[in-house]
Coordinates of C-alpha atoms in Angstrom, one line a residue:
M1 CA -5.9 4.4 20.4
P2 CA -9.1 2.4 20.2
T3 CA -12.2 3.7 22.0
V4 CA -14.5 1.4 23.8
G5 CA -18.1 2.3 24.6
V6 CA -19.6 0.8 27.7
N7 CA -23.0 1.3 29.4
R8 CA -22.3 3.4 32.5
D9 CA -24.9 1.7 34.7
L10 CA -23.7 -1.8 33.8
L11 CA -20.1 -0.7 34.4
F12 CA -20.9 0.8 37.8
S13 CA -22.8 -2.4 38.7
A14 CA -19.8 -4.5 37.8
L15 CA -17.5 -2.1 39.8
E16 CA -19.9 -2.4 42.8
C17 CA -19.7 1.4 43.2
T18 CA -21.3 4.5 41.8
Y19 CA -19.0 7.4 40.7
T20 CA -19.5 10.9 39.6
E21 CA -18.1 11.7 36.1
D22 CA -15.1 13.5 37.6
E23 CA -14.4 10.6 40.0
F24 CA -14.5 8.0 37.3
N25 CA -12.4 10.2 35.0
S26 CA -9.8 10.3 37.9
L27 CA -9.9 6.5 38.3
C28 CA -9.3 6.1 34.5
F29 CA -6.4 8.5 34.6
E30 CA -4.8 6.7 37.5
F31 CA -5.0 3.4 35.6
G32 CA -3.6 4.9 32.4
L33 CA -6.9 5.3 30.5
E34 CA -8.9 8.3 29.4
L35 CA -12.6 9.0 29.6
D36 CA -13.0 10.4 26.1
E37 CA -16.7 11.1 25.9
V38 CA -20.0 10.8 27.8
T39 CA -22.9 10.2 25.4
T40 CA -25.9 8.0 24.6
E41 CA -26.7 5.6 21.8
K42 CA -29.3 8.0 20.5
Q43 CA -26.8 10.9 20.5
M44 CA -24.2 8.8 18.6
I45 CA -26.7 7.7 15.9
S46 CA -28.0 11.2 15.6
K47 CA -24.5 12.6 15.2
E48 CA -23.4 9.9 12.6
Q49 CA -26.7 9.3 10.7
G50 CA -29.0 12.2 11.5
E51 CA -31.9 12.7 14.0
D52 CA -34.3 10.7 11.8
K53 CA -32.3 7.5 12.3
S54 CA -32.0 7.9 16.0
E55 CA -35.7 7.7 16.8
G56 CA -36.3 4.9 19.3
A57 CA -32.6 4.4 20.2
S58 CA -31.6 3.9 23.8
E59 CA -30.9 6.9 26.0
D60 CA -28.8 5.0 28.5
V61 CA -25.5 6.8 29.3
I62 CA -22.5 5.4 27.5
Y63 CA -18.9 6.0 28.6
R64 CA -16.5 6.1 25.7
I65 CA -13.0 5.2 27.1
E66 CA -9.7 5.4 25.3
I67 CA -7.5 2.3 25.9
P68 CA -4.0 1.4 24.8
A69 CA -4.0 -0.3 21.4
N70 CA -2.2 -3.4 22.8
R71 CA -4.5 -4.0 25.8
Y72 CA -7.0 -6.4 24.2
D73 CA -8.1 -7.5 27.6
L74 CA -9.8 -4.0 28.1
L75 CA -11.9 -4.2 24.9
C76 CA -15.0 -5.3 26.8
L77 CA -16.9 -4.4 30.0
E78 CA -15.8 -7.6 31.7
G79 CA -12.1 -7.1 31.2
L80 CA -12.3 -3.4 32.0
A81 CA -14.3 -3.9 35.2
R82 CA -12.0 -6.7 36.3
A83 CA -8.9 -4.7 35.8
L84 CA -10.2 -1.7 37.7
L85 CA -11.5 -3.9 40.6
I86 CA -8.0 -5.5 40.9
F87 CA -6.4 -2.1 40.6
Q88 CA -8.5 -0.8 43.6
G89 CA -7.8 -3.9 45.6
K90 CA -11.5 -5.0 45.6
M91 CA -10.8 -8.3 43.7
K92 CA -8.2 -11.0 43.9
I93 CA -6.2 -11.8 40.7
P94 CA -8.0 -14.7 39.1
H95 CA -6.1 -17.8 37.9
Y96 CA -7.2 -18.9 34.4
K97 CA -7.2 -22.7 33.9
A98 CA -7.4 -24.9 30.8
V99 CA -8.7 -28.3 31.9
P100 CA -9.6 -31.6 30.1
P101 CA -13.4 -32.4 29.8
A102 CA -15.0 -34.0 32.9
S103 CA -16.4 -36.7 30.6
G104 CA -12.9 -37.7 29.5
Q105 CA -13.9 -37.3 25.8
I106 CA -12.0 -34.3 24.4
Q107 CA -13.5 -32.6 21.4
K108 CA -11.3 -33.0 18.3
I109 CA -10.6 -30.9 15.2
L110 CA -8.9 -32.6 12.2
V111 CA -7.1 -30.2 9.8
K112 CA -6.9 -31.2 6.1
P113 CA -3.9 -30.3 3.9
A114 CA -5.9 -28.1 1.6
T115 CA -6.3 -25.4 4.3
A116 CA -2.7 -24.5 3.9
K117 CA -3.6 -22.6 0.8
V118 CA -6.2 -20.4 2.7
R119 CA -5.9 -20.4 6.5
P120 CA -3.4 -23.0 7.7
Y121 CA -4.1 -22.7 11.4
I122 CA -7.0 -23.4 13.7
V123 CA -7.4 -23.2 17.5
G124 CA -10.3 -24.0 19.7
A125 CA -11.8 -24.0 23.2
I126 CA -15.1 -24.7 25.0
L127 CA -16.8 -22.5 27.6
R128 CA -18.7 -25.2 29.6
D129 CA -21.9 -24.5 31.6
I130 CA -21.9 -20.8 30.8
T131 CA -24.8 -18.5 31.8
F132 CA -25.7 -15.8 29.4
T133 CA -27.8 -12.7 30.1
K134 CA -29.0 -10.1 27.6
D135 CA -26.2 -7.8 28.6
N136 CA -23.2 -10.2 28.8
Y137 CA -24.4 -11.9 25.5
K138 CA -24.2 -8.5 23.8
S139 CA -20.8 -7.9 25.3
F140 CA -19.6 -11.3 24.1
I141 CA -20.6 -10.5 20.5
D142 CA -19.2 -6.9 20.8
L143 CA -15.8 -8.2 21.9
Q144 CA -15.6 -10.5 18.8
D145 CA -16.4 -7.6 16.6
K146 CA -13.7 -5.4 18.2
L147 CA -11.1 -8.2 17.9
H148 CA -12.1 -8.7 14.3
Q149 CA -11.6 -5.0 13.6
N150 CA -8.4 -4.6 15.7
L151 CA -6.1 -7.6 16.2
C152 CA -7.6 -9.7 13.4
R153 CA -7.3 -6.9 10.9
R154 CA -10.9 -7.2 9.6
R155 CA -10.6 -11.0 9.6
A156 CA -7.6 -10.9 7.3
L157 CA -5.4 -12.5 10.0
V158 CA -7.9 -14.3 12.2
A159 CA -11.6 -15.2 11.9
I160 CA -13.6 -16.1 15.0
G161 CA -16.4 -18.6 15.0
T162 CA -18.7 -19.4 18.0
H163 CA -21.2 -22.3 18.1
D164 CA -23.7 -23.8 20.4
L165 CA -21.9 -27.1 21.1
D166 CA -25.2 -28.9 22.2
T167 CA -26.4 -28.6 18.6
L168 CA -23.2 -30.2 17.1
T169 CA -21.6 -33.6 17.3
G170 CA -17.8 -34.0 16.9
P171 CA -15.2 -34.7 15.8
F172 CA -14.9 -31.8 13.5
T173 CA -13.0 -31.5 10.2
Y174 CA -11.3 -28.3 9.0
D175 CA -11.0 -28.4 5.2
A176 CA -10.9 -26.1 2.2
Q177 CA -12.6 -26.9 -1.1
V178 CA -14.3 -25.2 -4.0
P179 CA -17.8 -24.2 -2.7
K180 CA -19.6 -26.2 -5.5
D181 CA -17.6 -29.3 -4.6
I182 CA -18.7 -29.3 -1.0
K183 CA -21.9 -31.5 -0.5
F184 CA -23.3 -32.8 2.7
K185 CA -26.6 -33.1 4.7
P186 CA -26.6 -30.7 7.7
L187 CA -28.0 -31.9 11.1
N188 CA -31.8 -32.0 11.2
E189 CA -32.1 -31.5 7.4
V190 CA -33.5 -34.0 5.0
K191 CA -31.7 -32.9 1.8
E192 CA -28.1 -32.5 0.7
Y193 CA -26.7 -29.0 0.2
T194 CA -23.7 -27.6 -1.6
A195 CA -21.6 -24.9 0.2
E196 CA -23.1 -22.2 -2.0
E197 CA -26.6 -23.4 -1.1
L198 CA -25.7 -23.5 2.6
M199 CA -24.6 -19.9 2.5
D200 CA -28.1 -18.9 1.3
L201 CA -29.7 -21.2 3.9
Y202 CA -27.7 -19.9 6.8
S203 CA -27.9 -16.3 5.8
V204 CA -31.3 -16.2 7.5
W205 CA -30.8 -19.1 10.0
D206 CA -27.7 -20.6 11.5
H207 CA -28.1 -24.0 13.0
S208 CA -25.3 -23.7 15.6
R209 CA -25.7 -20.0 16.5
I210 CA -25.4 -19.2 20.1
T211 CA -28.4 -17.8 22.0
L212 CA -29.3 -16.7 25.5
E213 CA -30.2 -20.3 26.3
T214 CA -26.8 -21.7 25.1
K215 CA -24.9 -23.5 27.9
N216 CA -21.9 -24.8 26.1
V217 CA -20.0 -22.6 23.6
L218 CA -17.4 -24.0 21.1
I219 CA -15.0 -21.3 20.0
E220 CA -12.8 -21.8 17.0
C221 CA -10.4 -19.4 15.4
T222 CA -9.0 -20.0 11.9
A223 CA -5.9 -17.9 11.0
V224 CA -2.9 -17.2 8.8
D225 CA -0.9 -16.4 12.0
L226 CA -0.9 -19.0 14.8
Y227 CA 0.3 -16.5 17.5
K228 CA -2.5 -14.1 16.7
A229 CA -5.0 -16.9 16.8
K230 CA -3.8 -17.9 20.3
V231 CA -4.0 -14.3 21.5
V232 CA -7.5 -13.9 20.2
L233 CA -8.6 -17.2 21.8
D234 CA -7.0 -16.5 25.1
T235 CA -8.6 -13.1 25.2
L236 CA -12.1 -14.4 24.5
V237 CA -12.1 -17.3 27.0
C238 CA -10.4 -15.3 29.8
M239 CA -12.9 -12.5 29.6
F240 CA -16.0 -14.7 29.5
S241 CA -15.1 -17.8 31.5
Q242 CA -16.1 -15.8 34.5
Y243 CA -19.7 -16.7 33.6
C244 CA -19.0 -20.4 33.6
K245 CA -20.2 -22.7 36.4
E246 CA -16.6 -23.0 37.5
P247 CA -15.3 -19.4 36.9
F248 CA -12.1 -18.8 34.9
T249 CA -12.0 -22.4 33.8
V250 CA -11.9 -23.4 30.1
E251 CA -12.3 -26.8 28.5
R252 CA -9.5 -27.9 26.1
V253 CA -9.9 -28.9 22.4
E254 CA -7.5 -31.2 20.6
V255 CA -6.3 -30.1 17.1
T256 CA -4.7 -32.7 14.8
Q257 CA -2.6 -30.9 12.1
A258 CA -2.4 -32.2 8.5
N259 CA 1.1 -33.6 9.3
G260 CA -0.4 -35.7 12.2
R261 CA 1.0 -33.4 14.9
K262 CA -1.5 -33.0 17.8
S263 CA -1.9 -29.8 19.9
V264 CA -4.2 -28.8 22.7
F265 CA -5.8 -25.4 23.0
P266 CA -6.2 -23.0 24.7
E267 CA -2.7 -23.0 26.2
L268 CA -3.3 -20.2 28.7
I269 CA 0.4 -19.9 29.3
Y270 CA 1.7 -17.9 32.3
Q271 CA 4.9 -16.3 31.2
Q272 CA 7.6 -16.3 33.8
A273 CA 10.2 -13.5 34.2
V274 CA 12.6 -12.3 36.8
V275 CA 13.2 -8.5 37.3
S276 CA 15.5 -6.6 39.5
V277 CA 13.9 -4.1 42.0
N278 CA 17.1 -2.0 41.8
E279 CA 16.7 -1.8 38.0
I280 CA 13.0 -0.8 38.3
N281 CA 13.9 2.0 40.8
K282 CA 16.7 3.2 38.6
R283 CA 14.7 3.2 35.4
L284 CA 11.6 4.9 36.9
G285 CA 13.4 7.3 39.2
I286 CA 11.7 5.9 42.4
N287 CA 13.0 4.4 45.6
E288 CA 10.7 1.5 46.7
N289 CA 11.5 -1.8 48.3
S290 CA 10.6 -5.2 46.8
T291 CA 7.5 -5.6 49.0
T292 CA 6.0 -2.4 47.6
V293 CA 6.9 -3.4 44.0
V294 CA 5.1 -6.7 44.5
E295 CA 2.0 -4.8 45.7
L296 CA 2.2 -2.4 42.7
L297 CA 2.4 -5.3 40.2
K298 CA -0.6 -6.9 42.0
K299 CA -2.6 -3.8 41.3
M300 CA -1.9 -4.4 37.6
S301 CA -3.2 -8.0 37.7
I302 CA 0.3 -9.4 37.7
H303 CA 1.2 -11.9 40.5
S304 CA 4.9 -11.7 41.7
T305 CA 7.0 -13.0 44.5
I306 CA 10.4 -12.1 46.0
V307 CA 13.0 -14.7 45.1
E308 CA 16.3 -13.3 46.0
G309 CA 17.9 -10.8 48.4
K310 CA 16.7 -9.5 51.7
K311 CA 13.0 -9.4 52.0
G312 CA 11.8 -5.9 51.4
G313 CA 15.2 -4.8 50.2
Q314 CA 16.0 -2.9 47.0
T315 CA 18.6 -5.4 45.9
S316 CA 16.0 -8.2 45.6
K317 CA 14.8 -9.9 42.5
I318 CA 11.2 -10.6 41.8
S319 CA 9.7 -13.5 40.0
V320 CA 6.8 -12.3 37.8
S321 CA 4.0 -14.5 36.5
V322 CA 2.3 -12.8 33.5
P323 CA -1.3 -14.0 33.0
P324 CA -2.6 -15.0 29.5
T325 CA -4.7 -11.8 29.4
R326 CA -1.5 -9.7 29.2
H327 CA -0.1 -10.5 25.8
D328 CA 1.1 -6.9 25.6
I329 CA 3.9 -7.8 28.1
I330 CA 6.9 -9.1 26.1
H331 CA 9.9 -7.5 27.9
S332 CA 11.0 -6.5 31.3
C333 CA 10.5 -2.8 30.3
D334 CA 6.7 -3.6 30.0
I335 CA 6.7 -4.8 33.6
M336 CA 8.5 -1.6 34.6
E337 CA 5.8 0.4 32.8
D338 CA 3.1 -1.4 34.8
V339 CA 4.9 -0.5 38.0
A340 CA 5.1 3.1 37.0
I341 CA 1.3 3.2 36.2
A342 CA 0.5 1.6 39.6
Y343 CA 2.9 4.0 41.4
G344 CA 1.4 7.0 39.5
Y345 CA 3.4 9.0 37.1
N346 CA 2.5 12.2 38.9
N347 CA 4.0 10.8 42.1
I348 CA 7.4 10.3 40.5
K349 CA 9.6 13.3 41.6
M350 CA 11.3 15.2 38.9
S351 CA 15.1 15.2 39.0
I352 CA 18.1 16.0 36.9
P353 CA 19.4 12.9 35.1
H354 CA 22.8 11.6 36.4
T355 CA 24.6 12.2 33.1
A356 CA 27.7 14.1 32.0
T357 CA 25.9 16.6 29.9
I358 CA 22.6 18.4 29.7
A359 CA 20.5 17.5 26.7
E360 CA 19.6 20.0 24.1
Q361 CA 17.1 20.2 21.3
C362 CA 17.9 18.5 18.0
P363 CA 19.1 21.4 15.7
L364 CA 16.7 20.4 12.9
N365 CA 13.7 20.3 15.3
K366 CA 14.8 23.6 16.8
L367 CA 14.9 25.3 13.4
T368 CA 11.5 23.7 12.5
D369 CA 9.9 25.2 15.6
Q370 CA 11.5 28.6 15.0
L371 CA 10.2 28.6 11.4
R372 CA 6.7 27.5 12.5
G373 CA 6.4 30.5 14.7
E374 CA 7.6 33.0 12.0
L375 CA 5.3 31.5 9.3
S376 CA 2.3 31.8 11.7
Q377 CA 3.2 35.5 12.2
C378 CA 3.2 35.9 8.4
G379 CA -0.5 35.0 8.4
F380 CA -0.2 31.3 7.4
T381 CA -2.1 28.6 9.3
E382 CA -0.2 25.4 10.1
A383 CA -1.6 22.0 8.9
L384 CA -0.5 18.5 9.9
T385 CA -1.2 15.9 7.2
F386 CA -0.7 12.2 6.9
T387 CA 2.7 10.8 6.0
L388 CA 1.1 8.1 3.9
C389 CA -1.0 8.9 0.8
S390 CA -2.3 7.2 -2.4
K391 CA -0.1 6.7 -5.4
E392 CA -2.4 9.0 -7.4
D393 CA -1.8 11.9 -4.9
I394 CA 1.9 12.1 -5.8
S395 CA 1.7 11.2 -9.5
D396 CA -1.4 11.5 -11.6
K397 CA -3.0 14.4 -9.6
L398 CA 0.2 16.3 -9.8
R399 CA 0.7 15.5 -13.5
R400 CA 3.9 13.7 -12.7
T401 CA 4.0 10.4 -14.6
N402 CA 7.0 9.1 -12.7
G403 CA 5.8 10.5 -9.4
T404 CA 6.0 7.2 -7.6
S405 CA 9.5 6.2 -8.9
E406 CA 11.2 7.5 -5.7
A407 CA 8.4 6.7 -3.3
V408 CA 8.5 4.0 -0.6
H409 CA 5.6 1.7 -1.2
I410 CA 3.6 0.0 1.6
A411 CA 3.8 -3.8 1.1
N412 CA 0.2 -4.6 2.1
P413 CA -1.8 -1.4 2.2
K414 CA -5.2 -1.7 3.9
T415 CA -6.8 1.2 2.0
I416 CA -6.2 3.0 -1.2
E417 CA -5.6 6.3 0.7
F418 CA -2.4 4.9 2.3
Q419 CA -0.4 3.1 -0.4
V420 CA 3.0 5.0 -0.3
A421 CA 5.0 7.4 1.9
R422 CA 4.6 10.9 0.6
T423 CA 7.4 12.4 -1.5
T424 CA 5.9 15.9 -1.4
L425 CA 4.0 18.0 1.1
V426 CA 1.9 19.7 -1.6
S427 CA -0.7 16.9 -1.9
G428 CA -1.5 16.9 1.8
L429 CA -2.0 20.7 1.8
L430 CA -4.2 20.6 -1.3
K431 CA -6.4 17.9 0.3
T432 CA -6.6 20.1 3.4
L433 CA -7.8 23.0 1.2
Q434 CA -10.3 20.6 -0.4
A435 CA -11.8 19.8 3.0
N436 CA -12.0 23.5 4.0
K437 CA -13.4 25.1 0.8
K438 CA -16.2 26.7 2.8
M439 CA -13.8 28.8 4.9
P440 CA -13.4 32.5 4.0
L441 CA -10.7 33.4 1.4
P442 CA -7.8 33.7 1.2
L443 CA -6.7 30.3 2.6
K444 CA -3.0 30.4 3.5
L445 CA -1.6 27.1 4.8
F446 CA 1.8 25.8 5.6
E447 CA 3.4 22.6 6.9
I448 CA 7.0 21.7 8.0
S449 CA 7.3 17.9 8.1
D450 CA 9.2 15.0 6.7
V451 CA 8.9 13.4 3.3
V452 CA 10.3 9.9 2.6
L453 CA 12.6 9.2 -0.4
K454 CA 14.2 6.1 -1.7
D455 CA 17.9 5.9 -0.9
N456 CA 19.9 2.8 -1.8
T457 CA 22.9 4.0 0.3
R458 CA 20.9 3.6 3.5
D459 CA 20.5 0.3 5.3
V460 CA 16.7 0.8 5.3
G461 CA 16.6 1.8 1.7
A462 CA 15.2 5.3 2.3
H463 CA 15.8 8.5 4.1
N464 CA 13.7 11.4 5.6
E465 CA 13.9 14.9 4.3
R466 CA 12.5 17.9 6.3
R467 CA 10.6 20.2 4.1
L468 CA 8.7 23.5 4.3
C469 CA 5.6 23.9 2.2
A470 CA 3.2 26.8 1.9
V471 CA 0.2 27.4 -0.3
N472 CA -1.9 30.5 -1.1
Y473 CA -5.4 29.8 -2.3
N474 CA -7.4 32.8 -3.5
K475 CA -9.3 34.3 -6.5
S476 CA -5.9 35.3 -7.8
P477 CA -2.8 33.0 -7.5
G478 CA -0.8 35.4 -5.3
F479 CA 2.6 34.4 -6.6
E480 CA 4.0 37.6 -5.0
I481 CA 2.7 36.4 -1.6
I482 CA 4.6 33.1 -1.9
H483 CA 7.7 34.8 -3.3
G484 CA 7.5 37.3 -0.4
L485 CA 7.3 34.5 2.1
L486 CA 10.4 32.9 0.6
D487 CA 12.3 36.2 0.9
R488 CA 11.1 36.6 4.5
I489 CA 12.4 33.1 5.4
M490 CA 15.8 33.9 3.8
Q491 CA 15.9 37.2 5.7
L492 CA 15.3 35.4 9.0
L493 CA 18.0 32.9 8.2
E494 CA 20.4 35.8 7.3
I495 CA 20.9 34.6 3.7
C496 CA 21.3 37.3 1.2
Y497 CA 19.8 37.4 -2.3
G498 CA 22.3 36.8 -5.2
K499 CA 24.4 34.3 -6.9
E500 CA 27.3 34.7 -4.5
K501 CA 28.7 31.6 -2.7
D502 CA 26.4 31.9 0.3
G503 CA 23.4 33.5 -1.4
Y504 CA 20.1 32.3 -2.9
F505 CA 18.2 33.1 -6.0
I506 CA 15.4 31.7 -8.2
Q507 CA 15.6 30.6 -11.8
T508 CA 13.1 29.6 -14.4
A509 CA 12.2 25.9 -14.3
E510 CA 9.7 23.5 -15.9
D511 CA 7.5 21.1 -13.9
P512 CA 4.3 19.4 -15.1
A513 CA 2.6 20.2 -11.8
F514 CA 3.0 24.0 -12.4
F515 CA 1.6 26.4 -14.9
P516 CA 4.0 26.8 -17.9
G517 CA 6.2 29.9 -17.3
R518 CA 5.0 30.2 -13.7
C519 CA 7.6 27.9 -12.0
A520 CA 11.0 28.5 -10.6
N521 CA 13.7 26.6 -8.8
V522 CA 15.0 27.9 -5.4
V523 CA 18.8 27.7 -5.5
L524 CA 20.9 28.0 -2.4
R525 CA 24.7 28.1 -2.5
G526 CA 24.5 26.7 -6.1
K527 CA 22.2 23.8 -5.2
N528 CA 18.5 23.4 -6.0
I529 CA 16.5 23.1 -2.7
G530 CA 13.0 23.3 -4.0
K531 CA 10.4 25.1 -6.2
L532 CA 7.8 27.8 -6.1
G533 CA 5.2 28.9 -8.6
V534 CA 1.5 28.7 -9.6
L535 CA 0.0 25.2 -9.9
H536 CA -1.4 23.9 -13.2
P537 CA -5.2 24.2 -13.5
E538 CA -5.4 20.4 -14.0
V539 CA -3.7 19.9 -10.7
V540 CA -6.1 22.3 -9.0
T541 CA -9.2 20.6 -10.4
A542 CA -7.8 17.1 -9.6
F543 CA -8.0 18.0 -6.0
D544 CA -11.6 19.3 -6.4
L545 CA -10.5 22.9 -6.1
S546 CA -11.7 25.7 -8.3
L547 CA -9.5 28.7 -7.6
P548 CA -5.8 29.5 -8.5
C549 CA -3.1 28.3 -6.1
A550 CA 0.5 29.4 -5.6
V551 CA 2.9 27.0 -3.8
L552 CA 6.4 27.0 -2.2
E553 CA 8.2 23.8 -1.2
I554 CA 11.8 23.7 -0.1
N555 CA 14.2 21.5 1.8
I556 CA 15.2 23.2 5.0
Q557 CA 18.1 20.8 6.0
P558 CA 20.7 22.8 4.0
F559 CA 20.1 25.7 6.3
L560 CA 21.6 23.9 9.3

């Protein structure tokens, strides 16, 4: 979940109350948040960059708060403070309005066809008569940065632009051309520039940049996904329209698409839904009347009214109006979740479900938990590694030229470290060893987790396979330690050694990841379930390790 850092004193000022750390932590918990850390800007810089870089940094107390990934309205101090004030009943739910300009002349943006090859969509809005201070100006910029990193996927989906409208004259044209082909004379300039020259000019000075003196802000968002652009725009204007002369009011902008179709933004749509009080009580395990449910939703910034049934009764239905700040609500179950948060999860009484049977643990998970305990008692430390890895981790580094042939590939990986779903647990444990080389020897690690393999017989084209993997890293390979661990596992599972029908044995095998002559298949009931052996020196050095390593990796599903 994302973590938001807010100045404690500014937050308490916005909340109109001063809290102790424990009191504020309790308030966050009640609202479904978590106070992750109490720090200062100086401490953060010192921790990340060293004490030398932190000299002169602010020592104001900063609260770092964990928020749900889909609550974009809580990414800034304004949204966080507003939500908490409403939750405590200290503030009425605001109504966000998109209005035409008072002058009657709406600002227009014309979209040219060439943009379809780059970013086909654009939306816009105007914050009119806004008042900036040093603190809310910084918060305005910070929210844009957080949205760019989060919802906008580092500007890959949406890019936000903010401009001082008083320095510009519309209508505006949204076009895409080769930089050297764009030539025009900017406002207040005497010469004509190409786009490349403009980038150099504005790298140190931007004519339309907003400042503390800016009164009218034009916001435009270009995007490859129109829905995401609307969410970003709604979030920005709803959070900062509170500083306008008429709070929570935004001026519309007209966008003319390349096909001539006209749209007006922001939409600031209030989604309408009808939910059953009886269903809410049933799903949450509570017993509240409709009046109480309406009050609980009010605490979560959602306006609702009773529309059917006896007033205050449990058989009533409630009409819910979801504000444009809550794009995370897309289903009735999301509304039920808000009721549960406002009610308090700790206040819900535990009860036995009204079902015909009592649930039991999944056999595979039960076996996994039992093996985890036994492997720990054998002196091995459990690791939990990423399910995604790079192509190199499961192919070249393991000396397996066809290592990615049965791997599930990520369609649009954001980093080279997460290109495919792992097909082996070995790579993750070797990377864990790499990060812990300074720890005393021997390093004995294990992991019991899923790998993902291609499977054309499944509707999703792949299946999971639960595997057990253990490594021994020491000055000597310790093959006997790994072999002994295998024997102990089989002893616990009551499987005897031998080539009988229900037995297990090991047989010589060849694998490029292992040292020649130091690799064996593990055979159970006549079927190969994995391998054990000493890793090839080239594999060890590929993971930046310098000592021998013995490995065991088996599929545990055949034991069920």
